[in-house]
Amino acid sequence: MIGPEDVEAAAHVTGGVTHRTPTVTSRTLDQLVGASVFVKAECLQRTGSFKFRGAYNKIASLSREERRRGVVAFSSGNHAQAVALAARVLGAEATIVMPADAPSLKLEATRGYDAAVVTYDRYTEDREAIAASLAEERGLTVVPPFEDPLVMAGQGTAALELLHDAGELDLFLAPMSGGGLMAGCATIVRARSPSARVIGVEPEASDDTRRSLEAGERVTLPEVPRTIADALQLRCPGAQTFEVNRRLLDGVVTASDAELVAAMRFAFERMKLVVEPGGVAALAALLAGRVETGGRVGLILSGGNIGADRFAELVLEK
Amino acid sequence: MIGPEDVEAAAHVTGGVTHRTPTVTSRTLDQLVGASVFVKAECLQRTGSFKFRGAYNKIASLSREERRRGVVAFSSGNHAQAVALAARVLGAEATIVMPADAPSLKLEATRGYDAAVVTYDRYTEDREAIAASLAEERGLTVVPPFEDPLVMAGQGTAALELLHDAGELDLFLAPMSGGGLMAGCATIVRARSPSARVIGVEPEASDDTRRSLEAGERVTLPEVPRTIADALQLRCPGAQTFEVNRRLLDGVVTASDAELVAAMRFAFERMKLVVEPGGVAALAALLAGRVETGGRVGLILSGGNIGADRFAELVLEK
């Protein structure tokens, strides 16, 4: 478990290294949803997503000797770039375990931050096992994508900044996958804005946390969910994050792929922001009327790592 | 002519009403061009472009009686939205003369700010004459897109904020069409950062200011230039703006349509910002090596009003 003091401590560690991303407002958005909406643009965070906050907070906690030995992470997406950059900023060597068939853009971006990339075959090999054996062989520290108190607390600094800009809220929304962003954010929102409802948003096909909350325990989806939100494709919430989120959340709602694309278009045309399908989930739920609004609403646009071609395909398909 | 004190005065008038848009940096950009680049994201300005600065500064100067009678403007898009919103904020009625083939996003947005829109044929009709006759008939005040000291000074506040964030510069770049943005910006850059080179950027097909500077007098292009940069399609620089710019500019370079699209893609993928073809001209020239760089470079991304479909078409064509 983490407390608001952990998020505040993370803010001291990460402040000045993470970007203080802008909190954006849109009169059109306010009119459409009937509320004053404060949008935290984490797509403008370093490496293009909130993940840099948690990765930096975690690696900054390592001893000089641990940093010297290096860190390892497995991810095909935003966490990979976040760990690679955070490690470089802190003088640690990073090894990232990525699928051999990961998009070349993502492989290049991760290598661009000077990380050593170890590829594996998605169909025959187990990335966690590879990372674990690398950690053991070389004495590397694993930087988990969400199952870690320092990672969760780091992610919560996004909501801390949002509350600073927006003041107390009546509703807080954030995308959910492993649950690390929400665990950190819910912890600080509950403490600083106690009357706010706190609601997570998942893709319709990837509603493992929604189902888990209903069941009262962690539920694993029968197969890898099919959704355009590649950053939120997970079969099961984290054990630690679920412990936090089950206590703090008022609920989880979902957004369909079509609603995600509509929200990406809205962010593009009305806010001039590039947001990836998973990153736009909270805005999508709001625009689609999936959650009761009114008063002051805060939400996180959690990432913007999408190629222009992929964006073009998604927009023109609909 | 205007002086730096006019830009400073405009900052007092517009401050708190205009957004203080972020100055963005990108390590990838710095590496690509071999300089420290400070990017002023005016695509995040109210109405999606810098034009709101000048329009607000001008309309705020009108008497109560003039505001009551209303204002009129002619524009291909961004100035239209800017005048519409500035007028509404200041309690004036706005009539906007727009080309019938302006991007539908811009037409809709202008109507969305409660302005009355009058359309004309860009290739056969004279928008200035239409606006002038409306002004005479109805007692409206014309808010010129660039030929006005208060408009120029208002636009200059973008560079004033950039200098505040970035410090002294070695090079300043901004897109040019009528020349109002550059006139205001060059005025303050020359005063606050006297050793900076100041260079304008035009689309290759719309190089009226480049030709005018070479000729030593205003040159009119034989026909309306065909370029994807709809915001920069002009045959001749303004008389007042040219008087300012001929004295303050070190030169003008151009960017091709393909270079504009490449820069839009870069802004999208690397900076997560939506920038329209005309708005990205300065970044395009920098990325295409059209200007000698080094040291500290400041540039303006002047607008982001492009529909998602149009963006998708442009990106997938290349």
XYZ file of C-alpha atoms in Angstrom:
636
model
C 0.000 0.000 0.000
C 1.024 3.583 -0.575
C -0.156 6.816 1.034
C -0.374 10.430 -0.144
C 2.986 11.116 1.538
C 4.591 8.668 -0.917
C 3.207 10.631 -3.866
C 4.409 13.881 -2.290
C 7.856 12.365 -1.776
C 7.872 11.233 -5.405
C 7.051 14.783 -6.474
C 10.201 15.990 -4.690
C 12.308 13.305 -6.374
C 10.931 13.781 -9.889
C 10.311 17.567 -9.876
C 12.644 19.375 -12.239
C 13.357 16.172 -14.176
C 9.859 15.290 -15.348
C 8.071 17.908 -17.436
C 5.385 19.787 -15.582
C 2.876 19.090 -18.319
C 0.130 21.646 -18.958
C -3.424 21.336 -17.672
C -5.531 22.186 -20.692
C -9.117 23.418 -20.853
C -11.531 23.593 -23.784
C -14.738 25.585 -23.832
C -16.110 23.217 -26.479
C -15.418 20.235 -24.239
C -17.041 21.933 -21.255
C -20.161 22.640 -23.290
C -20.327 19.107 -24.689
C -20.134 17.385 -21.312
C -21.711 20.006 -19.048
C -18.799 20.405 -16.662
C -15.554 22.321 -16.159
C -12.988 19.862 -17.437
C -9.276 20.006 -16.599
C -7.175 17.856 -18.896
C -3.672 16.822 -17.818
C -1.691 16.429 -21.047
C 0.728 13.642 -20.174
C 1.220 13.037 -23.891
C 3.570 16.019 -23.528
C 5.565 14.234 -20.795
C 9.138 13.135 -21.584
C 9.095 9.931 -23.689
C 5.474 10.742 -24.579
C 3.695 9.214 -21.574
C 3.250 9.374 -17.776
C 5.429 6.255 -17.472
C 8.556 8.389 -17.122
C 7.353 9.582 -13.699
C 7.256 6.135 -12.104
C 10.365 4.813 -13.832
C 12.389 7.812 -12.684
C 11.078 7.644 -9.118
C 12.015 3.972 -8.924
C 15.496 4.172 -10.458
C 16.323 7.289 -8.409
C 15.797 5.172 -5.257
C 18.520 2.684 -6.196
C 21.926 2.771 -4.555
C 24.957 3.887 -6.510
C 26.064 0.258 -6.709
C 22.671 -0.904 -7.972
C 22.661 1.799 -10.625
C 26.178 0.840 -11.637
C 25.054 -2.742 -12.234
C 22.082 -1.515 -14.228
C 18.332 -2.023 -14.593
C 16.151 -4.276 -16.720
C 12.545 -3.938 -17.861
C 10.249 -5.796 -20.199
C 7.855 -3.810 -22.342
C 7.056 -3.291 -25.973
C 5.794 0.211 -25.426
C 5.739 3.266 -23.213
C 7.398 1.728 -20.146
C 10.401 0.682 -22.277
C 11.146 4.240 -23.388
C 10.480 5.583 -19.893
C 12.949 3.196 -18.230
C 15.537 3.775 -20.961
C 15.489 7.561 -20.535
C 15.188 7.546 -16.729
C 18.173 5.174 -16.523
C 20.260 7.373 -18.790
C 19.398 10.540 -16.854
C 20.424 8.748 -13.625
C 23.590 7.196 -15.026
C 22.365 3.599 -14.995
C 22.613 1.164 -17.895
C 19.238 -0.095 -19.061
C 18.457 -3.408 -20.705
C 15.001 -3.648 -22.222
C 13.427 -6.957 -23.194
C 11.276 -6.340 -26.271
C 9.575 -8.618 -28.791
C 11.652 -9.094 -31.957
C 8.632 -8.075 -34.040
C 7.917 -4.884 -32.053
C 7.283 -1.871 -34.309
C 10.662 -0.617 -35.547
C 9.693 2.901 -34.417
C 9.462 1.691 -30.807
C 12.674 -0.367 -31.026
C 14.493 2.643 -32.470
C 13.080 5.036 -29.884
C 14.231 2.764 -27.054
C 17.704 2.337 -28.582
C 17.712 6.091 -29.145
C 17.779 6.522 -25.372
C 20.928 4.342 -25.318
C 19.239 1.266 -23.863
C 20.484 -2.225 -24.763
C 17.551 -3.989 -26.380
C 17.250 -7.761 -25.972
C 14.705 -9.193 -28.335
C 12.704 -12.369 -27.872
C 10.240 -14.428 -29.851
C 6.735 -13.556 -28.672
C 5.396 -16.933 -29.741
C 7.901 -19.235 -28.034
C 9.632 -17.273 -25.260
C 8.569 -15.781 -21.894
C 9.694 -12.162 -21.452
C 9.368 -12.200 -17.667
C 11.585 -15.260 -17.457
C 14.150 -13.636 -19.751
C 14.164 -10.453 -17.656
C 14.419 -12.461 -14.433
C 17.341 -14.501 -15.696
C 19.110 -11.366 -16.972
C 18.552 -9.792 -13.574
C 20.054 -12.811 -11.827
C 22.989 -13.343 -14.206
C 24.071 -9.695 -14.322
C 22.812 -8.387 -10.996
C 20.342 -6.042 -12.692
C 17.392 -4.478 -10.845
C 14.003 -5.101 -12.421
C 11.913 -1.933 -12.916
C 8.322 -3.226 -12.946
C 5.733 -1.435 -15.074
C 3.262 -1.119 -12.161
C 3.775 -3.688 -9.384
C 5.963 -1.471 -7.218
C 5.123 1.181 -4.589
C 7.696 3.638 -5.946
C 6.400 3.233 -9.485
C 2.799 3.774 -8.332
C 3.760 6.806 -6.236
C 5.667 8.289 -9.164
C 2.667 8.005 -11.469
C 0.540 9.745 -8.828
C 2.507 12.958 -9.290
C 0.501 13.542 -12.489
C -2.680 13.900 -10.401
C -0.857 15.969 -7.772
C 0.037 18.526 -10.456
C -3.486 18.392 -11.884
C -4.973 19.156 -8.451
C -2.539 22.015 -8.065
C -3.736 23.551 -11.346
C -7.436 22.702 -11.115
C -8.195 22.807 -7.379
C -10.600 20.360 -5.771
C -12.505 18.101 -8.136
C -15.924 16.490 -8.202
C -14.764 13.690 -10.497
C -11.379 12.244 -11.441
C -10.881 9.942 -14.443
C -7.818 8.057 -15.683
C -7.143 5.163 -18.074
C -6.437 1.777 -16.482
C -4.405 -1.215 -17.549
C -2.036 -2.626 -14.912
C -3.471 0.002 -12.590
C -0.287 1.817 -11.564
C -1.310 5.245 -12.852
C -4.677 5.000 -11.129
C -3.257 3.614 -7.862
C -0.924 6.599 -7.510
C -3.472 9.136 -8.692
C -6.373 7.785 -6.607
C -4.161 7.869 -3.518
C -3.483 11.581 -3.834
C -6.941 12.550 -5.131
C -8.641 10.846 -2.159
C -6.362 12.743 0.223
C -6.488 16.179 -1.399
C -9.977 16.205 -2.852
C -11.931 13.827 -0.591
C -15.380 14.417 -2.096
C -14.274 13.596 -5.671
C -15.593 10.441 -7.307
C -12.662 8.428 -8.689
C -13.437 6.358 -11.765
C -11.140 4.293 -13.967
C -11.640 3.786 -17.697
C -10.810 0.610 -19.630
C -11.305 -0.367 -23.259
C -14.551 -2.317 -23.670
C -12.655 -5.495 -24.669
C -10.062 -5.158 -21.910
C -12.217 -4.690 -18.811
C -10.237 -6.887 -16.416
C -10.311 -4.346 -13.579
C -14.045 -3.722 -13.983
C -14.682 -7.460 -13.779
C -12.257 -7.850 -10.908
C -13.991 -5.133 -8.874
C -17.346 -6.811 -9.499
C -15.961 -10.216 -8.491
C -14.170 -8.777 -5.458
C -10.941 -10.434 -6.574
C -8.570 -10.335 -9.521
C -10.097 -11.827 -12.662
C -8.006 -12.944 -15.650
C -9.529 -12.453 -19.103
C -9.610 -15.691 -21.139
C -7.408 -14.260 -23.925
C -5.367 -11.198 -24.881
C -8.065 -8.556 -25.469
C -8.554 -7.204 -28.983
C -8.558 -3.430 -28.867
C -6.785 -0.631 -30.711
C -5.552 0.563 -27.292
C -2.257 -1.379 -27.385
C -1.056 0.321 -24.180
C -4.041 -1.089 -22.248
C -4.003 -4.669 -23.537
C -3.704 -6.665 -20.339
C -5.502 -9.757 -19.120
C -5.347 -9.111 -15.379
C -4.782 -6.175 -12.993
C -1.641 -6.154 -10.834
C -1.887 -7.663 -7.343
C -0.490 -4.614 -5.540
C -2.283 -2.078 -7.718
C -5.582 -3.928 -7.312
C -5.216 -3.841 -3.530
C -4.947 -0.050 -3.734
C -7.581 0.472 -6.391
C -10.253 -1.795 -4.867
C -10.208 0.413 -1.771
C -10.109 3.802 -3.484
C -12.133 3.539 -6.686
C -15.817 4.356 -7.040
C -15.953 2.264 -10.181
C -14.700 1.515 -13.661
C -16.413 2.362 -16.955
C -15.410 1.338 -20.469
C -14.990 2.954 -23.882
C -15.339 1.200 -27.245
C -12.657 1.380 -29.942
C -14.910 3.692 -31.970
C -15.250 5.976 -28.944
C -11.475 5.974 -28.527
C -11.004 7.093 -32.147
C -13.669 9.781 -31.775
C -11.855 11.115 -28.713
C -8.479 11.020 -30.513
C -10.082 13.111 -33.247
C -11.495 15.533 -30.675
C -8.104 15.919 -28.978
C -6.477 16.453 -32.385
C -8.933 18.983 -33.780
C -10.036 20.841 -30.682
C -7.026 20.622 -28.386
C -4.228 20.223 -30.980
C -2.881 17.280 -28.974
C -1.739 13.895 -30.238
C -3.063 11.142 -27.968
C -2.735 7.388 -28.546
C -5.769 5.087 -28.313
C -5.045 3.952 -24.750
C -4.112 7.453 -23.629
C -7.424 8.954 -24.609
C -9.648 6.462 -22.733
C -10.768 8.825 -19.959
C -11.673 11.578 -22.428
C -13.471 9.015 -24.594
C -15.639 7.841 -21.699
C -16.480 11.437 -20.834
C -17.379 12.399 -24.418
C -19.412 9.207 -24.886
C -21.496 9.910 -21.792
C -20.279 6.791 -20.001
C -20.010 8.645 -16.705
C -22.221 11.163 -14.942
C -20.552 14.583 -15.049
C -21.063 18.063 -13.634
C -18.983 20.427 -11.531
C -15.219 20.125 -11.866
C -13.801 17.139 -13.698
C -10.097 16.243 -13.890
C -8.753 13.652 -16.296
C -5.454 12.333 -17.587
C -4.490 12.004 -21.257
C -1.882 9.412 -20.419
C 0.207 9.066 -23.585
C 0.731 10.162 -27.175
C 2.952 7.504 -28.732
C 1.263 6.746 -32.022
C 2.728 7.045 -35.514
C 1.174 9.503 -37.945
C 0.385 6.673 -40.391
C -1.424 4.612 -37.774
C -3.388 7.679 -36.679
C -4.316 8.382 -40.297
C -5.531 4.805 -40.809
C -7.659 4.855 -37.652
C -9.216 8.218 -38.453
C -9.992 7.432 -42.092
C -11.427 3.976 -41.280
C -14.269 5.408 -39.217
C 6.055 51.544 -37.508
C 5.949 49.931 -34.103
C 8.523 49.696 -31.330
C 9.224 47.170 -28.583
C 7.199 49.315 -26.168
C 4.115 48.625 -28.302
C 4.652 44.889 -27.932
C 5.142 45.307 -24.180
C 1.943 47.351 -23.986
C 0.117 44.637 -25.932
C 1.366 42.070 -23.425
C -0.335 44.044 -20.644
C -3.591 44.246 -22.584
C -3.683 40.592 -23.658
C -2.094 38.938 -20.606
C -4.611 36.833 -18.688
C -6.892 36.598 -21.728
C -4.538 34.922 -24.201
C -3.079 31.555 -23.179
C 0.542 31.658 -22.152
C 1.416 28.822 -24.513
C 4.260 26.461 -23.588
C 7.778 26.701 -24.997
C 8.594 23.104 -25.934
C 11.989 21.451 -26.404
C 12.913 18.140 -28.034
C 16.254 16.404 -27.651
C 15.677 14.651 -30.973
C 15.127 17.987 -32.689
C 18.237 19.458 -31.091
C 20.313 16.511 -32.313
C 18.872 16.646 -35.826
C 19.593 20.327 -36.343
C 22.638 20.811 -34.115
C 21.221 23.560 -31.937
C 19.170 24.148 -28.792
C 15.722 24.749 -30.201
C 12.908 26.477 -28.309
C 9.536 25.933 -29.911
C 6.669 28.281 -29.068
C 3.513 26.186 -29.442
C 0.989 28.750 -30.625
C -1.137 25.889 -31.936
C -2.193 25.691 -28.271
C -3.283 29.357 -28.284
C -7.010 30.141 -27.985
C -8.703 29.577 -31.379
C -5.697 27.430 -32.355
C -3.331 30.135 -33.617
C -1.347 33.253 -32.651
C -3.953 35.396 -34.421
C -5.982 35.748 -31.220
C -3.226 37.923 -29.757
C -3.434 40.644 -32.388
C -7.192 40.534 -32.776
C -7.731 40.918 -29.054
C -5.197 43.736 -28.771
C -6.947 45.622 -31.572
C -10.552 45.143 -30.479
C -9.667 45.962 -26.861
C -8.545 49.404 -28.093
C -11.974 50.267 -29.552
C -14.383 52.604 -27.790
C -17.564 51.282 -26.221
C -19.543 52.793 -29.093
C -17.299 51.187 -31.726
C -17.629 47.814 -30.044
C -21.399 48.249 -29.884
C -21.555 48.805 -33.663
C -19.401 45.741 -34.245
C -16.309 44.636 -36.154
C -15.673 43.046 -39.548
C -12.709 40.999 -40.769
C -11.667 39.110 -43.887
C -9.685 35.922 -43.468
C -8.981 32.479 -44.857
C -9.470 31.048 -41.415
C -7.300 31.682 -38.406
C -7.821 35.445 -38.243
C -11.545 34.805 -38.637
C -11.730 32.622 -35.544
C -9.479 34.989 -33.635
C -11.631 38.054 -34.378
C -14.809 36.094 -33.676
C -13.657 35.007 -30.221
C -11.923 38.271 -29.310
C -15.076 40.178 -30.282
C -17.244 37.898 -28.194
C -14.946 38.156 -25.163
C -15.053 41.957 -25.493
C -18.792 42.181 -26.127
C -18.642 43.203 -29.809
C -20.555 41.615 -32.717
C -18.302 40.166 -35.420
C -18.938 39.735 -39.162
C -16.330 37.622 -40.965
C -15.736 37.545 -44.745
C -14.314 34.077 -45.567
C -13.505 32.198 -48.781
C -16.193 29.670 -49.651
C -13.501 26.970 -49.962
C -11.901 27.608 -46.556
C -11.358 24.397 -44.552
C -14.737 23.405 -43.128
C -13.193 23.135 -39.657
C -12.315 26.833 -39.836
C -15.738 27.870 -41.176
C -17.526 25.875 -38.479
C -15.263 27.112 -35.713
C -15.847 30.736 -36.721
C -19.611 30.258 -36.643
C -19.127 28.444 -33.341
C -17.801 31.663 -31.823
C -21.112 33.337 -32.747
C -19.741 35.359 -35.676
C -21.831 36.068 -38.796
C -19.958 34.537 -41.776
C -20.143 36.042 -45.313
C -18.475 33.827 -47.965
C -16.809 34.810 -51.280
C -14.902 33.184 -54.171
C -11.189 33.400 -53.412
C -10.172 33.255 -57.059
C -12.568 35.881 -58.501
C -13.772 38.231 -55.745
C -12.012 40.911 -53.688
C -12.430 40.238 -49.982
C -11.124 43.640 -48.960
C -13.777 45.387 -51.067
C -16.505 43.196 -49.566
C -15.322 43.952 -46.028
C -14.958 47.665 -46.790
C -18.487 47.961 -48.115
C -19.884 46.042 -45.117
C -17.947 48.398 -42.849
C -19.359 51.455 -44.562
C -22.955 50.220 -44.766
C -23.150 49.094 -41.159
C -20.623 51.321 -39.395
C -18.393 48.360 -38.530
C -14.704 48.675 -37.613
C -12.384 46.629 -39.820
C -9.959 44.420 -37.874
C -7.162 43.913 -40.420
C -5.287 40.605 -40.394
C -1.898 42.358 -40.357
C -1.976 45.943 -41.662
C -2.407 47.568 -38.256
C 0.113 48.563 -35.571
C -2.021 47.144 -32.756
C -2.416 43.832 -34.582
C 1.319 43.608 -35.265
C 2.168 44.508 -31.663
C -0.279 41.899 -30.373
C 1.312 39.153 -32.459
C 4.721 40.165 -31.121
C 3.715 39.038 -27.627
C 4.311 35.449 -28.790
C 8.018 36.213 -29.237
C 8.099 38.199 -25.989
C 6.955 35.092 -24.099
C 9.363 32.893 -26.053
C 12.279 35.159 -25.089
C 11.146 35.050 -21.488
C 11.266 31.233 -21.522
C 14.325 30.719 -23.733
C 16.547 33.712 -22.970
C 18.601 35.413 -25.684
C 18.622 33.704 -29.060
C 21.095 33.311 -31.910
C 18.364 32.748 -34.468
C 14.634 33.461 -34.579
C 12.330 31.911 -37.173
C 8.627 32.442 -37.872
C 6.249 31.709 -40.746
C 5.355 34.655 -42.973
C 2.325 35.505 -45.031
C 1.029 39.055 -44.608
C 3.951 39.580 -42.250
C 2.110 40.684 -39.117
C 3.423 37.910 -36.881
C 6.970 38.540 -38.019
C 6.709 42.340 -37.769
C 5.651 42.145 -34.130
C 8.084 39.360 -33.268
C 11.068 40.893 -35.078
C 10.445 44.181 -33.283
C 10.748 42.605 -29.851
C 13.484 40.109 -30.784
C 15.704 42.882 -32.170
C 15.245 44.863 -28.954
C 15.652 42.049 -26.444
C 18.088 39.786 -28.276
C 20.026 42.132 -30.557
C 22.557 39.599 -31.857
C 19.904 37.132 -33.078
C 19.481 36.589 -36.789
C 15.797 37.001 -37.713
C 14.611 34.925 -40.659
C 11.136 34.488 -42.081
C 9.873 31.299 -43.714
C 7.443 31.122 -46.639
C 6.070 28.214 -48.658
C 8.114 27.705 -51.831
C 5.169 28.660 -54.049
C 4.199 31.674 -51.941
C 7.494 33.546 -51.634
C 6.186 37.091 -52.074
C 8.155 38.509 -49.158
C 11.388 36.821 -50.264
C 10.960 38.307 -53.733
C 9.971 41.681 -52.310
C 13.078 41.836 -50.125
C 15.240 40.984 -53.143
C 13.516 43.625 -55.278
C 13.664 46.223 -52.495
C 9.937 46.854 -52.870
C 6.689 44.941 -52.568
C 6.274 42.371 -55.332
C 2.916 40.837 -56.220
C 2.895 37.204 -57.335
C 1.185 36.714 -60.735
C -1.476 34.407 -59.267
C -2.760 32.990 -55.988
C -0.019 30.549 -54.971
C -0.925 26.856 -54.902
C 0.366 25.397 -51.654
C -1.041 23.153 -48.949
C -0.304 25.988 -46.504
C -3.735 27.616 -46.805
C -2.910 30.076 -43.998
C 0.052 31.464 -45.986
C -1.548 31.814 -49.430
C -0.983 35.482 -50.205
C 0.211 37.273 -53.327
C 1.835 40.302 -51.711
C 3.163 41.348 -48.286
C 1.382 44.130 -46.406
C 2.628 47.693 -46.899
C 3.004 48.452 -43.184
C 4.350 45.029 -42.294
C 6.836 45.157 -45.179
C 8.115 48.524 -43.944
C 8.853 46.909 -40.574
C 10.169 43.628 -41.916
C 12.484 45.085 -44.588
C 14.346 46.916 -41.832
C 14.468 44.096 -39.279
C 14.812 40.848 -41.224
C 18.060 39.138 -42.136
C 16.288 37.204 -44.843
C 13.543 34.824 -45.889
C 13.881 31.136 -46.746
C 11.268 28.783 -48.163
C 9.936 25.286 -47.480
C 8.328 22.978 -50.031
C 4.949 21.332 -49.477
C 6.720 17.989 -48.936
C 8.926 19.606 -46.293
C 5.848 21.053 -44.598
C 4.270 17.587 -44.407
C 7.500 16.070 -43.068
C 7.588 18.720 -40.339
C 3.907 18.147 -39.501
C 4.755 14.479 -39.079
C 7.732 15.342 -36.873
C 5.621 17.634 -34.670
C 2.964 14.907 -34.427
C 5.244 11.976 -33.622
C 8.002 13.627 -31.641
C 6.284 16.563 -29.969
C 2.681 15.267 -29.853
C 1.503 18.572 -31.298
C -0.965 19.165 -34.097
C 0.334 21.857 -36.442
C -1.249 22.948 -39.727
C 0.802 23.216 -42.948
C 1.322 26.966 -42.687
C 1.972 26.819 -38.958
C 4.856 24.410 -39.292
C 6.836 26.416 -41.896
C 9.625 27.577 -39.566
C 10.164 24.058 -38.202
C 10.086 22.684 -41.748
C 12.824 25.048 -42.918
C 14.931 24.138 -39.892
C 14.505 20.374 -40.391
C 15.152 20.655 -44.132
C 18.433 22.482 -43.558
C 17.225 25.639 -45.289
C 18.868 27.847 -42.697
C 22.236 27.748 -40.946
C 21.727 26.786 -37.302
C 23.745 26.484 -34.121
C 23.494 27.984 -30.646
C 20.020 28.871 -29.417
C 17.190 28.859 -31.907
C 13.666 30.107 -31.205
C 10.778 29.425 -33.537
C 7.019 29.774 -33.663
C 4.591 26.967 -34.504
C 1.961 29.482 -35.474
C -1.241 27.439 -35.752
C -2.858 24.029 -35.502
C -6.179 24.366 -37.301
C -6.311 21.317 -39.529
C -8.942 18.589 -39.595
C -7.934 15.032 -38.753
C -9.082 13.818 -42.195
C -7.021 16.417 -44.049
C -3.992 15.567 -41.915
C -4.494 11.870 -42.640
C -4.691 12.523 -46.393
C -1.525 14.629 -46.400
C 0.451 12.117 -44.352
C -0.644 9.046 -46.322
C -0.028 10.730 -49.709
C 3.697 11.071 -49.065
